[in-house]
Amino acid sequence: MKTDRKCIASSLIVFLSIAIPLLANIIIVIAQGGDFIAYLPLILKAEGTPQPTQEPPGVAILTNYTHYVDSFNHINIVGEVNNNTKNHLRSVEIVVKFFDDNDQLIETESTYTLLHNLPADDKTCFIVSLRKPDDWDHYVFAPLSYATNGEPLANLPITDLSGTYNSDLHSYHILGNVTNSEGTAVEKVRPIGTLYNADGQVIGCEYTYVLATDLNPGQSSSFEIRFSGGEYSSQSTYRVQVDGDLD
């Protein structure tokens, strides 16, 4: 009898050493009436903790895109393109295809990243906006197209950045100043803003021009990027990049 107990105890220890780690990753679901027990995978995520976005190889749309429908009944898809290469890109085109619940194509729309030149090992945002298609069920992204002869961004440092959420207008505003640290003039200076929620998802992508539009060497000018149409109360962080055309 003692030998049997030792065998049972040893087997139980082995079972628990295997089962306990597994139980950390499963959830037990019991049907009503206790007729069956199912073990299902459980993905755990800390509430409010930004989740890192995995960077795929090459040039790709990151998986942190979202969409919203505005008051004009337009669907807006916002996301980021990641350039995980050593080439500076330009004219990065995003094509979105909309399908109904029978997987029939019903609409196609395209846009470009707001940053005209996407530097190597960097990312930038895009927004696809169109009138919401009737009976749409889901959308997919077509393969990206782009040129590999882009230019690095001009040296246009940003200072005095601040962001404010307006709860009355349900809008978000980013203010700041841009200085031209190049040795030549930069035309059409465009700050581009990306808003993220606490999970690292893109919830806004907009651009504006600095107040002076063009900047001479050493000149500074202010800007304000306005985000409207979406739900920005969940905004957690933002990013600003500056594009411009060297004279």
PDB file of N, CA, C and O in Angstrom, residues 150-205:
ATOM      1  N   GLY A 150      13.882  57.456 -52.930  1.00  0.00           N
ATOM      2  CA  GLY A 150      13.480  58.564 -52.078  1.00  0.00           C
ATOM      3  C   GLY A 150      14.663  59.313 -51.500  1.00  0.00           C
ATOM      4  O   GLY A 150      15.826  58.941 -51.694  1.00  0.00           O
ATOM      5  N   GLU A 151      14.365  60.377 -50.769  1.00  0.00           N
ATOM      6  CA  GLU A 151      15.387  61.212 -50.156  1.00  0.00           C
ATOM      7  C   GLU A 151      15.237  61.195 -48.636  1.00  0.00           C
ATOM      8  O   GLU A 151      14.129  61.000 -48.112  1.00  0.00           O
ATOM      9  N   PRO A 152      16.338  61.386 -47.898  1.00  0.00           N
ATOM     10  CA  PRO A 152      16.200  61.533 -46.448  1.00  0.00           C
ATOM     11  C   PRO A 152      15.436  62.808 -46.123  1.00  0.00           C
ATOM     12  O   PRO A 152      15.391  63.745 -46.925  1.00  0.00           O
ATOM     13  N   LEU A 153      14.811  62.844 -44.960  1.00  0.00           N
ATOM     14  CA  LEU A 153      14.053  64.023 -44.568  1.00  0.00           C
ATOM     15  C   LEU A 153      14.990  65.197 -44.310  1.00  0.00           C
ATOM     16  O   LEU A 153      16.127  65.024 -43.864  1.00  0.00           O
ATOM     17  N   ALA A 154      14.500  66.383 -44.602  1.00  0.00           N
ATOM     18  CA  ALA A 154      15.269  67.595 -44.325  1.00  0.00           C
ATOM     19  C   ALA A 154      15.457  67.753 -42.823  1.00  0.00           C
ATOM     20  O   ALA A 154      14.672  67.230 -42.018  1.00  0.00           O
ATOM     21  N   ASN A 155      16.482  68.482 -42.429  1.00  0.00           N
ATOM     22  CA  ASN A 155      16.783  68.714 -41.016  1.00  0.00           C
ATOM     23  C   ASN A 155      15.875  69.829 -40.498  1.00  0.00           C
ATOM     24  O   ASN A 155      16.205  71.020 -40.587  1.00  0.00           O
ATOM     25  N   LEU A 156      14.723  69.414 -39.966  1.00  0.00           N
ATOM     26  CA  LEU A 156      13.690  70.358 -39.526  1.00  0.00           C
ATOM     27  C   LEU A 156      13.264  69.993 -38.105  1.00  0.00           C
ATOM     28  O   LEU A 156      12.208  69.385 -37.892  1.00  0.00           O
ATOM     29  N   PRO A 157      14.068  70.349 -37.113  1.00  0.00           N
ATOM     30  CA  PRO A 157      13.737  69.969 -35.734  1.00  0.00           C
ATOM     31  C   PRO A 157      12.462  70.646 -35.222  1.00  0.00           C
ATOM     32  O   PRO A 157      12.107  71.747 -35.645  1.00  0.00           O
ATOM     33  N   ILE A 158      11.781  69.939 -34.309  1.00  0.00           N
ATOM     34  CA  ILE A 158      10.522  70.415 -33.738  1.00  0.00           C
ATOM     35  C   ILE A 158      10.755  70.783 -32.271  1.00  0.00           C
ATOM     36  O   ILE A 158      11.436  70.067 -31.535  1.00  0.00           O
ATOM     37  N   THR A 159      10.170  71.873 -31.840  1.00  0.00           N
ATOM     38  CA  THR A 159      10.248  72.291 -30.445  1.00  0.00           C
ATOM     39  C   THR A 159       8.859  72.698 -29.958  1.00  0.00           C
ATOM     40  O   THR A 159       7.928  72.870 -30.751  1.00  0.00           O
ATOM     41  N   ASP A 160       8.741  72.825 -28.643  1.00  0.00           N
ATOM     42  CA  ASP A 160       7.517  73.324 -27.996  1.00  0.00           C
ATOM     43  C   ASP A 160       6.285  72.501 -28.361  1.00  0.00           C
ATOM     44  O   ASP A 160       5.197  73.040 -28.572  1.00  0.00           O
ATOM     45  N   LEU A 161       6.448  71.185 -28.395  1.00  0.00           N
ATOM     46  CA  LEU A 161       5.314  70.325 -28.728  1.00  0.00           C
ATOM     47  C   LEU A 161       4.341  70.221 -27.558  1.00  0.00           C
ATOM     48  O   LEU A 161       4.745  70.107 -26.400  1.00  0.00           O
ATOM     49  N   SER A 162       3.060  70.243 -27.888  1.00  0.00           N
ATOM     50  CA  SER A 162       2.019  70.011 -26.889  1.00  0.00           C
ATOM     51  C   SER A 162       0.792  69.445 -27.579  1.00  0.00           C
ATOM     52  O   SER A 162       0.538  69.732 -28.751  1.00  0.00           O
ATOM     53  N   GLY A 163       0.043  68.622 -26.850  1.00  0.00           N
ATOM     54  CA  GLY A 163      -1.171  68.030 -27.396  1.00  0.00           C
ATOM     55  C   GLY A 163      -2.333  68.221 -26.445  1.00  0.00           C
ATOM     56  O   GLY A 163      -2.169  68.115 -25.225  1.00  0.00           O
ATOM     57  N   THR A 164      -3.510  68.500 -26.995  1.00  0.00           N
ATOM     58  CA  THR A 164      -4.686  68.769 -26.178  1.00  0.00           C
ATOM     59  C   THR A 164      -5.912  68.105 -26.778  1.00  0.00           C
ATOM     60  O   THR A 164      -6.155  68.214 -27.985  1.00  0.00           O
ATOM     61  N   TYR A 165      -6.687  67.439 -25.907  1.00  0.00           N
ATOM     62  CA  TYR A 165      -7.958  66.860 -26.334  1.00  0.00           C
ATOM     63  C   TYR A 165      -9.084  67.808 -25.957  1.00  0.00           C
ATOM     64  O   TYR A 165      -9.188  68.257 -24.805  1.00  0.00           O
ATOM     65  N   ASN A 166      -9.954  68.120 -26.928  1.00  0.00           N
ATOM     66  CA  ASN A 166     -11.106  68.989 -26.699  1.00  0.00           C
ATOM     67  C   ASN A 166     -12.342  68.100 -26.578  1.00  0.00           C
ATOM     68  O   ASN A 166     -12.840  67.574 -27.570  1.00  0.00           O
ATOM     69  N   SER A 167     -12.825  67.921 -25.345  1.00  0.00           N
ATOM     70  CA  SER A 167     -13.952  67.026 -25.111  1.00  0.00           C
ATOM     71  C   SER A 167     -15.260  67.572 -25.673  1.00  0.00           C
ATOM     72  O   SER A 167     -16.173  66.794 -25.975  1.00  0.00           O
ATOM     73  N   ASP A 168     -15.367  68.895 -25.817  1.00  0.00           N
ATOM     74  CA  ASP A 168     -16.590  69.475 -26.370  1.00  0.00           C
ATOM     75  C   ASP A 168     -16.704  69.212 -27.866  1.00  0.00           C
ATOM     76  O   ASP A 168     -17.791  68.905 -28.380  1.00  0.00           O
ATOM     77  N   LEU A 169     -15.570  69.321 -28.564  1.00  0.00           N
ATOM     78  CA  LEU A 169     -15.563  69.130 -30.018  1.00  0.00           C
ATOM     79  C   LEU A 169     -15.130  67.718 -30.413  1.00  0.00           C
ATOM     80  O   LEU A 169     -15.138  67.386 -31.603  1.00  0.00           O
ATOM     81  N   HIS A 170     -14.742  66.914 -29.436  1.00  0.00           N
ATOM     82  CA  HIS A 170     -14.241  65.556 -29.698  1.00  0.00           C
ATOM     83  C   HIS A 170     -13.096  65.595 -30.711  1.00  0.00           C
ATOM     84  O   HIS A 170     -13.031  64.777 -31.639  1.00  0.00           O
ATOM     85  N   SER A 171     -12.197  66.529 -30.507  1.00  0.00           N
ATOM     86  CA  SER A 171     -11.074  66.711 -31.424  1.00  0.00           C
ATOM     87  C   SER A 171      -9.765  66.729 -30.639  1.00  0.00           C
ATOM     88  O   SER A 171      -9.759  66.886 -29.412  1.00  0.00           O
ATOM     89  N   TYR A 172      -8.673  66.558 -31.364  1.00  0.00           N
ATOM     90  CA  TYR A 172      -7.350  66.600 -30.744  1.00  0.00           C
ATOM     91  C   TYR A 172      -6.481  67.577 -31.523  1.00  0.00           C
ATOM     92  O   TYR A 172      -6.578  67.663 -32.755  1.00  0.00           O
ATOM     93  N   HIS A 173      -5.633  68.311 -30.805  1.00  0.00           N
ATOM     94  CA  HIS A 173      -4.801  69.347 -31.419  1.00  0.00           C
ATOM     95  C   HIS A 173      -3.355  69.173 -30.964  1.00  0.00           C
ATOM     96  O   HIS A 173      -3.094  69.019 -29.769  1.00  0.00           O
ATOM     97  N   ILE A 174      -2.434  69.193 -31.918  1.00  0.00           N
ATOM     98  CA  ILE A 174      -1.002  69.179 -31.629  1.00  0.00           C
ATOM     99  C   ILE A 174      -0.414  70.499 -32.105  1.00  0.00           C
ATOM    100  O   ILE A 174      -0.598  70.891 -33.258  1.00  0.00           O
ATOM    101  N   LEU A 175       0.274  71.191 -31.203  1.00  0.00           N
ATOM    102  CA  LEU A 175       0.901  72.459 -31.535  1.00  0.00           C
ATOM    103  C   LEU A 175       2.411  72.341 -31.365  1.00  0.00           C
ATOM    104  O   LEU A 175       2.898  71.552 -30.546  1.00  0.00           O
ATOM    105  N   GLY A 176       3.154  73.141 -32.130  1.00  0.00           N
ATOM    106  CA  GLY A 176       4.602  73.140 -32.007  1.00  0.00           C
ATOM    107  C   GLY A 176       5.245  74.150 -32.928  1.00  0.00           C
ATOM    108  O   GLY A 176       4.555  74.942 -33.588  1.00  0.00           O
ATOM    109  N   ASN A 177       6.564  74.128 -32.971  1.00  0.00           N
ATOM    110  CA  ASN A 177       7.343  75.000 -33.841  1.00  0.00           C
ATOM    111  C   ASN A 177       8.347  74.167 -34.615  1.00  0.00           C
ATOM    112  O   ASN A 177       8.898  73.191 -34.097  1.00  0.00           O
ATOM    113  N   VAL A 178       8.591  74.556 -35.852  1.00  0.00           N
ATOM    114  CA  VAL A 178       9.579  73.900 -36.704  1.00  0.00           C
ATOM    115  C   VAL A 178      10.645  74.915 -37.082  1.00  0.00           C
ATOM    116  O   VAL A 178      10.322  76.056 -37.428  1.00  0.00           O
ATOM    117  N   THR A 179      11.906  74.495 -37.030  1.00  0.00           N
ATOM    118  CA  THR A 179      13.033  75.351 -37.415  1.00  0.00           C
ATOM    119  C   THR A 179      13.766  74.712 -38.584  1.00  0.00           C
ATOM    120  O   THR A 179      13.978  73.496 -38.608  1.00  0.00           O
ATOM    121  N   ASN A 180      14.148  75.535 -39.538  1.00  0.00           N
ATOM    122  CA  ASN A 180      14.922  75.065 -40.681  1.00  0.00           C
ATOM    123  C   ASN A 180      16.400  75.081 -40.317  1.00  0.00           C
ATOM    124  O   ASN A 180      17.024  76.138 -40.248  1.00  0.00           O
ATOM    125  N   SER A 181      16.968  73.894 -40.094  1.00  0.00           N
ATOM    126  CA  SER A 181      18.395  73.779 -39.781  1.00  0.00           C
ATOM    127  C   SER A 181      19.212  73.365 -40.990  1.00  0.00           C
ATOM    128  O   SER A 181      20.382  72.962 -40.855  1.00  0.00           O
ATOM    129  N   GLU A 182      18.622  73.456 -42.161  1.00  0.00           N
ATOM    130  CA  GLU A 182      19.356  73.207 -43.403  1.00  0.00           C
ATOM    131  C   GLU A 182      20.112  74.470 -43.818  1.00  0.00           C
ATOM    132  O   GLU A 182      19.857  75.564 -43.321  1.00  0.00           O
ATOM    133  N   GLY A 183      21.008  74.304 -44.759  1.00  0.00           N
ATOM    134  CA  GLY A 183      21.748  75.456 -45.264  1.00  0.00           C
ATOM    135  C   GLY A 183      21.060  76.129 -46.431  1.00  0.00           C
ATOM    136  O   GLY A 183      21.624  77.042 -47.046  1.00  0.00           O
ATOM    137  N   THR A 184      19.862  75.677 -46.754  1.00  0.00           N
ATOM    138  CA  THR A 184      19.099  76.241 -47.856  1.00  0.00           C
ATOM    139  C   THR A 184      17.627  76.312 -47.465  1.00  0.00           C
ATOM    140  O   THR A 184      17.219  75.742 -46.449  1.00  0.00           O
ATOM    141  N   ALA A 185      16.841  77.001 -48.262  1.00  0.00           N
ATOM    142  CA  ALA A 185      15.413  77.135 -47.957  1.00  0.00           C
ATOM    143  C   ALA A 185      14.690  75.798 -48.142  1.00  0.00           C
ATOM    144  O   ALA A 185      15.089  74.963 -48.965  1.00  0.00           O
ATOM    145  N   VAL A 186      13.638  75.599 -47.358  1.00  0.00           N
ATOM    146  CA  VAL A 186      12.782  74.418 -47.482  1.00  0.00           C
ATOM    147  C   VAL A 186      11.367  74.902 -47.736  1.00  0.00           C
ATOM    148  O   VAL A 186      10.831  75.711 -46.971  1.00  0.00           O
ATOM    149  N   GLU A 187      10.764  74.407 -48.808  1.00  0.00           N
ATOM    150  CA  GLU A 187       9.421  74.839 -49.182  1.00  0.00           C
ATOM    151  C   GLU A 187       8.374  73.824 -48.731  1.00  0.00           C
ATOM    152  O   GLU A 187       8.665  72.644 -48.555  1.00  0.00           O
ATOM    153  N   LYS A 188       7.151  74.333 -48.573  1.00  0.00           N
ATOM    154  CA  LYS A 188       6.001  73.487 -48.219  1.00  0.00           C
ATOM    155  C   LYS A 188       6.317  72.586 -47.025  1.00  0.00           C
ATOM    156  O   LYS A 188       6.211  71.349 -47.094  1.00  0.00           O
ATOM    157  N   VAL A 189       6.669  73.195 -45.926  1.00  0.00           N
ATOM    158  CA  VAL A 189       7.038  72.463 -44.713  1.00  0.00           C
ATOM    159  C   VAL A 189       5.773  71.896 -44.078  1.00  0.00           C
ATOM    160  O   VAL A 189       4.868  72.645 -43.703  1.00  0.00           O
ATOM    161  N   ARG A 190       5.710  70.564 -43.957  1.00  0.00           N
ATOM    162  CA  ARG A 190       4.488  69.872 -43.558  1.00  0.00           C
ATOM    163  C   ARG A 190       4.723  69.007 -42.325  1.00  0.00           C
ATOM    164  O   ARG A 190       5.294  67.916 -42.432  1.00  0.00           O
ATOM    165  N   PRO A 191       4.277  69.423 -41.148  1.00  0.00           N
ATOM    166  CA  PRO A 191       4.269  68.522 -39.990  1.00  0.00           C
ATOM    167  C   PRO A 191       3.148  67.481 -40.142  1.00  0.00           C
ATOM    168  O   PRO A 191       2.031  67.820 -40.532  1.00  0.00           O
ATOM    169  N   ILE A 192       3.462  66.236 -39.831  1.00  0.00           N
ATOM    170  CA  ILE A 192       2.518  65.119 -39.958  1.00  0.00           C
ATOM    171  C   ILE A 192       2.394  64.458 -38.594  1.00  0.00           C
ATOM    172  O   ILE A 192       3.395  64.063 -37.986  1.00  0.00           O
ATOM    173  N   GLY A 193       1.166  64.347 -38.117  1.00  0.00           N
ATOM    174  CA  GLY A 193       0.938  63.810 -36.788  1.00  0.00           C
ATOM    175  C   GLY A 193       0.265  62.452 -36.813  1.00  0.00           C
ATOM    176  O   GLY A 193      -0.640  62.198 -37.623  1.00  0.00           O
ATOM    177  N   THR A 194       0.680  61.568 -35.912  1.00  0.00           N
ATOM    178  CA  THR A 194       0.075  60.256 -35.731  1.00  0.00           C
ATOM    179  C   THR A 194      -0.363  60.121 -34.279  1.00  0.00           C
ATOM    180  O   THR A 194       0.441  60.355 -33.369  1.00  0.00           O
ATOM    181  N   LEU A 195      -1.620  59.771 -34.064  1.00  0.00           N
ATOM    182  CA  LEU A 195      -2.136  59.549 -32.718  1.00  0.00           C
ATOM    183  C   LEU A 195      -2.223  58.052 -32.449  1.00  0.00           C
ATOM    184  O   LEU A 195      -2.611  57.272 -33.327  1.00  0.00           O
ATOM    185  N   TYR A 196      -1.890  57.653 -31.206  1.00  0.00           N
ATOM    186  CA  TYR A 196      -1.950  56.258 -30.792  1.00  0.00           C
ATOM    187  C   TYR A 196      -2.794  56.137 -29.526  1.00  0.00           C
ATOM    188  O   TYR A 196      -2.791  57.033 -28.675  1.00  0.00           O
ATOM    189  N   ASN A 197      -3.492  55.013 -29.386  1.00  0.00           N
ATOM    190  CA  ASN A 197      -4.139  54.728 -28.116  1.00  0.00           C
ATOM    191  C   ASN A 197      -3.166  53.968 -27.222  1.00  0.00           C
ATOM    192  O   ASN A 197      -2.003  53.736 -27.586  1.00  0.00           O
ATOM    193  N   ALA A 198      -3.645  53.549 -26.052  1.00  0.00           N
ATOM    194  CA  ALA A 198      -2.758  52.907 -25.084  1.00  0.00           C
ATOM    195  C   ALA A 198      -2.245  51.554 -25.551  1.00  0.00           C
ATOM    196  O   ALA A 198      -1.232  51.061 -25.045  1.00  0.00           O
ATOM    197  N   ASP A 199      -2.911  50.932 -26.528  1.00  0.00           N
ATOM    198  CA  ASP A 199      -2.472  49.655 -27.081  1.00  0.00           C
ATOM    199  C   ASP A 199      -1.542  49.817 -28.274  1.00  0.00           C
ATOM    200  O   ASP A 199      -1.184  48.830 -28.920  1.00  0.00           O
ATOM    201  N   GLY A 200      -1.167  51.064 -28.601  1.00  0.00           N
ATOM    202  CA  GLY A 200      -0.275  51.298 -29.728  1.00  0.00           C
ATOM    203  C   GLY A 200      -0.963  51.302 -31.071  1.00  0.00           C
ATOM    204  O   GLY A 200      -0.301  51.324 -32.114  1.00  0.00           O
ATOM    205  N   GLN A 201      -2.296  51.276 -31.081  1.00  0.00           N
ATOM    206  CA  GLN A 201      -3.032  51.324 -32.344  1.00  0.00           C
ATOM    207  C   GLN A 201      -3.118  52.767 -32.844  1.00  0.00           C
ATOM    208  O   GLN A 201      -3.255  53.713 -32.050  1.00  0.00           O
ATOM    209  N   VAL A 202      -3.053  52.923 -34.145  1.00  0.00           N
ATOM    210  CA  VAL A 202      -3.192  54.248 -34.751  1.00  0.00           C
ATOM    211  C   VAL A 202      -4.667  54.643 -34.740  1.00  0.00           C
ATOM    212  O   VAL A 202      -5.526  53.891 -35.203  1.00  0.00           O
ATOM    213  N   ILE A 203      -4.971  55.821 -34.202  1.00  0.00           N
ATOM    214  CA  ILE A 203      -6.356  56.305 -34.186  1.00  0.00           C
ATOM    215  C   ILE A 203      -6.502  57.639 -34.916  1.00  0.00           C
ATOM    216  O   ILE A 203      -7.613  58.150 -35.040  1.00  0.00           O
ATOM    217  N   GLY A 204      -5.396  58.195 -35.410  1.00  0.00           N
ATOM    218  CA  GLY A 204      -5.475  59.451 -36.142  1.00  0.00           C
ATOM    219  C   GLY A 204      -4.228  59.684 -36.972  1.00  0.00           C
ATOM    220  O   GLY A 204      -3.120  59.304 -36.565  1.00  0.00           O
ATOM    221  N   CYS A 205      -4.405  60.280 -38.145  1.00  0.00           N
ATOM    222  CA  CYS A 205      -3.286  60.609 -39.036  1.00  0.00           C
ATOM    223  C   CYS A 205      -3.671  61.858 -39.813  1.00  0.00           C
ATOM    224  O   CYS A 205      -4.622  61.822 -40.607  1.00  0.00           O
TER     225      CYS A 205
END
